[in-house]
PDB file of C-alpha atoms in Angstrom:
ATOM      1  CA  MET A   1     170.352 102.846 178.923  1.00 93.00           C
ATOM      2  CA  LYS A   2     166.738 103.435 178.003  1.00 94.00           C
ATOM      3  CA  GLU A   3     165.409 103.619 174.439  1.00 96.00           C
ATOM      4  CA  ILE A   4     162.608 106.145 173.977  1.00 96.00           C
ATOM      5  CA  LYS A   5     160.530 105.955 170.807  1.00 97.00           C
ATOM      6  CA  LEU A   6     159.826 109.498 169.650  1.00 98.00           C
ATOM      7  CA  SER A   7     156.372 110.490 168.433  1.00 97.00           C
ATOM      8  CA  GLN A   8     158.080 112.598 165.739  1.00 97.00           C
ATOM      9  CA  PRO A   9     161.647 112.141 164.514  1.00 97.00           C
ATOM     10  CA  ILE A  10     164.322 114.749 165.155  1.00 97.00           C
ATOM     11  CA  MET A  11     167.556 115.491 163.338  1.00 96.00           C
ATOM     12  CA  ALA A  12     170.735 114.776 165.306  1.00 94.00           C
ATOM     13  CA  HIS A  13     174.277 114.747 163.923  1.00 91.00           C
ATOM     14  CA  GLY A  14     172.881 114.716 160.379  1.00 94.00           C
ATOM     15  CA  ASN A  15     170.669 111.670 161.010  1.00 94.00           C
ATOM     16  CA  GLU A  16     166.942 111.366 161.512  1.00 96.00           C
ATOM     17  CA  LEU A  17     166.281 109.859 164.955  1.00 96.00           C
ATOM     18  CA  HIS A  18     163.091 107.935 165.653  1.00 97.00           C
ATOM     19  CA  VAL A  19     164.428 106.530 168.935  1.00 97.00           C
ATOM     20  CA  LEU A  20     166.481 108.401 171.515  1.00 97.00           C
ATOM     21  CA  GLU A  21     168.944 106.297 173.502  1.00 96.00           C
ATOM     22  CA  LEU A  22     169.205 107.825 176.955  1.00 96.00           C
ATOM     23  CA  ASN A  23     172.103 106.756 179.192  1.00 97.00           C
ATOM     24  CA  GLU A  24     171.630 106.580 182.941  1.00 95.00           C
ATOM     25  CA  PRO A  25     173.225 109.604 184.649  1.00 96.00           C
ATOM     26  CA  THR A  26     176.328 109.233 186.762  1.00 95.00           C
ATOM     27  CA  VAL A  27     177.361 111.237 189.806  1.00 95.00           C
ATOM     28  CA  LYS A  28     179.725 113.091 187.468  1.00 97.00           C
ATOM     29  CA  ASP A  29     176.702 114.171 185.365  1.00 96.00           C
ATOM     30  CA  ILE A  30     174.779 115.277 188.454  1.00 95.00           C
ATOM     31  CA  LYS A  31     177.763 117.272 189.755  1.00 96.00           C
ATOM     32  CA  LYS A  32     178.146 118.959 186.373  1.00 96.00           C
ATOM     33  CA  LEU A  33     174.466 119.632 185.662  1.00 95.00           C
ATOM     34  CA  GLY A  34     172.899 119.804 189.129  1.00 93.00           C
ATOM     35  CA  PHE A  35     169.616 118.098 189.961  1.00 92.00           C
ATOM     36  CA  PRO A  36     166.954 118.742 187.290  1.00 92.00           C
ATOM     37  CA  PHE A  37     164.136 118.549 189.863  1.00 88.00           C
ATOM     38  CA  ASP A  38     163.481 120.413 193.097  1.00 86.00           C
ATOM     39  CA  SER A  39     162.475 118.754 196.372  1.00 82.00           C
ATOM     40  CA  ASN A  40     158.839 118.626 195.168  1.00 83.00           C
ATOM     41  CA  MET A  41     159.963 116.840 191.969  1.00 82.00           C
ATOM     42  CA  ILE A  42     159.150 119.908 189.848  1.00 86.00           C
ATOM     43  CA  GLY A  43     161.440 119.914 186.831  1.00 90.00           C
ATOM     44  CA  ASP A  44     163.500 122.803 185.490  1.00 93.00           C
ATOM     45  CA  PRO A  45     163.066 122.650 181.671  1.00 95.00           C
ATOM     46  CA  LYS A  46     166.505 124.182 181.030  1.00 96.00           C
ATOM     47  CA  LYS A  47     168.253 121.628 183.241  1.00 96.00           C
ATOM     48  CA  ILE A  48     166.197 118.788 181.789  1.00 96.00           C
ATOM     49  CA  ALA A  49     167.227 119.898 178.286  1.00 97.00           C
ATOM     50  CA  GLU A  50     170.880 119.852 179.418  1.00 97.00           C
ATOM     51  CA  TYR A  51     170.386 116.322 180.747  1.00 97.00           C
ATOM     52  CA  ILE A  52     168.911 115.220 177.399  1.00 98.00           C
ATOM     53  CA  VAL A  53     171.928 116.690 175.575  1.00 97.00           C
ATOM     54  CA  THR A  54     174.341 114.872 177.897  1.00 97.00           C
ATOM     55  CA  LEU A  55     172.544 111.559 178.394  1.00 97.00           C
ATOM     56  CA  GLY A  56     171.205 111.313 174.832  1.00 97.00           C
ATOM     57  CA  ASN A  57     174.402 112.490 173.134  1.00 96.00           C
ATOM     58  CA  VAL A  58     172.493 115.009 171.010  1.00 97.00           C
ATOM     59  CA  THR A  59     172.914 118.725 170.417  1.00 96.00           C
ATOM     60  CA  PRO A  60     170.825 121.473 172.033  1.00 97.00           C
ATOM     61  CA  SER A  61     169.290 122.181 168.611  1.00 97.00           C
ATOM     62  CA  SER A  62     168.148 118.550 168.449  1.00 97.00           C
ATOM     63  CA  VAL A  63     166.480 118.848 171.856  1.00 98.00           C
ATOM     64  CA  GLU A  64     164.641 121.964 170.677  1.00 97.00           C
ATOM     65  CA  GLN A  65     163.041 119.876 167.893  1.00 97.00           C
ATOM     66  CA  LEU A  66     161.340 117.535 170.389  1.00 98.00           C
ATOM     67  CA  THR A  67     157.583 117.702 170.692  1.00 98.00           C
ATOM     68  CA  PRO A  68     156.269 118.684 174.133  1.00 97.00           C
ATOM     69  CA  TYR A  69     154.957 115.124 174.487  1.00 98.00           C
ATOM     70  CA  ASP A  70     158.393 113.603 173.803  1.00 98.00           C
ATOM     71  CA  PHE A  71     160.066 116.144 176.105  1.00 97.00           C
ATOM     72  CA  LEU A  72     157.699 115.129 178.924  1.00 96.00           C
ATOM     73  CA  MET A  73     158.215 111.411 178.261  1.00 96.00           C
ATOM     74  CA  ILE A  74     161.988 111.862 178.435  1.00 97.00           C
ATOM     75  CA  THR A  75     161.591 113.975 181.583  1.00 95.00           C
ATOM     76  CA  GLY A  76     159.749 111.057 183.173  1.00 93.00           C
ATOM     77  CA  GLU A  77     162.559 108.680 182.261  1.00 95.00           C
ATOM     78  CA  ILE A  78     165.157 111.009 183.787  1.00 94.00           C
ATOM     79  CA  MET A  79     163.002 111.168 186.918  1.00 91.00           C
ATOM     80  CA  MET A  80     162.943 107.351 187.013  1.00 91.00           C
ATOM     81  CA  PHE A  81     166.751 107.243 186.740  1.00 92.00           C
ATOM     82  CA  LEU A  82     167.094 109.530 189.779  1.00 87.00           C
ATOM     83  CA  GLY A  83     164.305 108.043 191.898  1.00 80.00           C
ATOM     84  CA  PRO A  84     164.314 105.002 194.159  1.00 77.00           C
ATOM     85  CA  LYS A  85     164.396 101.631 192.453  1.00 74.00           C
ATOM     86  CA  ALA A  86     161.686  99.035 193.075  1.00 69.00           C
ATOM     87  CA  LYS A  87     162.757  96.342 195.515  1.00 67.00           C
ATOM     88  CA  GLU A  88     162.721  92.747 194.341  1.00 59.00           C
ATOM     89  CA  VAL A  89     161.393  89.932 196.475  1.00 61.00           C
ATOM     90  CA  THR A  90     162.303  86.298 195.929  1.00 62.00           C
ATOM     91  CA  THR A  91     159.415  83.922 196.623  1.00 64.00           C
ATOM     92  CA  VAL A  92     159.670  80.427 198.072  1.00 63.00           C
ATOM     93  CA  GLU A  93     159.373  79.063 194.532  1.00 67.00           C
ATOM     94  CA  GLY A  94     162.397  81.142 193.535  1.00 61.00           C
ATOM     95  CA  GLU A  95     160.481  83.666 191.444  1.00 65.00           C
ATOM     96  CA  VAL A  96     161.707  87.257 191.573  1.00 61.00           C
ATOM     97  CA  THR A  97     158.939  89.846 191.706  1.00 62.00           C
ATOM     98  CA  PRO A  98     158.915  93.597 192.355  1.00 60.00           C
ATOM     99  CA  GLU A  99     157.770  94.511 195.850  1.00 58.00           C
TER     100      GLU A  99
END
């Protein structure tokens, strides 16, 4: 799960949200919604909005209240969920660092 601080609050389920909690997608979500990005990593705004509804547990009307900035920030987080993860390297001293 990733918490995203919104630049402007939105209303969701009768509550004012200042932070959107976005769950990591599962294969079930991807099968249901399809990939939100094409092979060039260009996003489809309609699919991204569907992902926000599903992963953020909010309504479509809540998503429509997002500022363009917040929508793009959330899009980036969804992209990070679906992209390759950074590899970790353990040093001789036992420290774990990203590769």
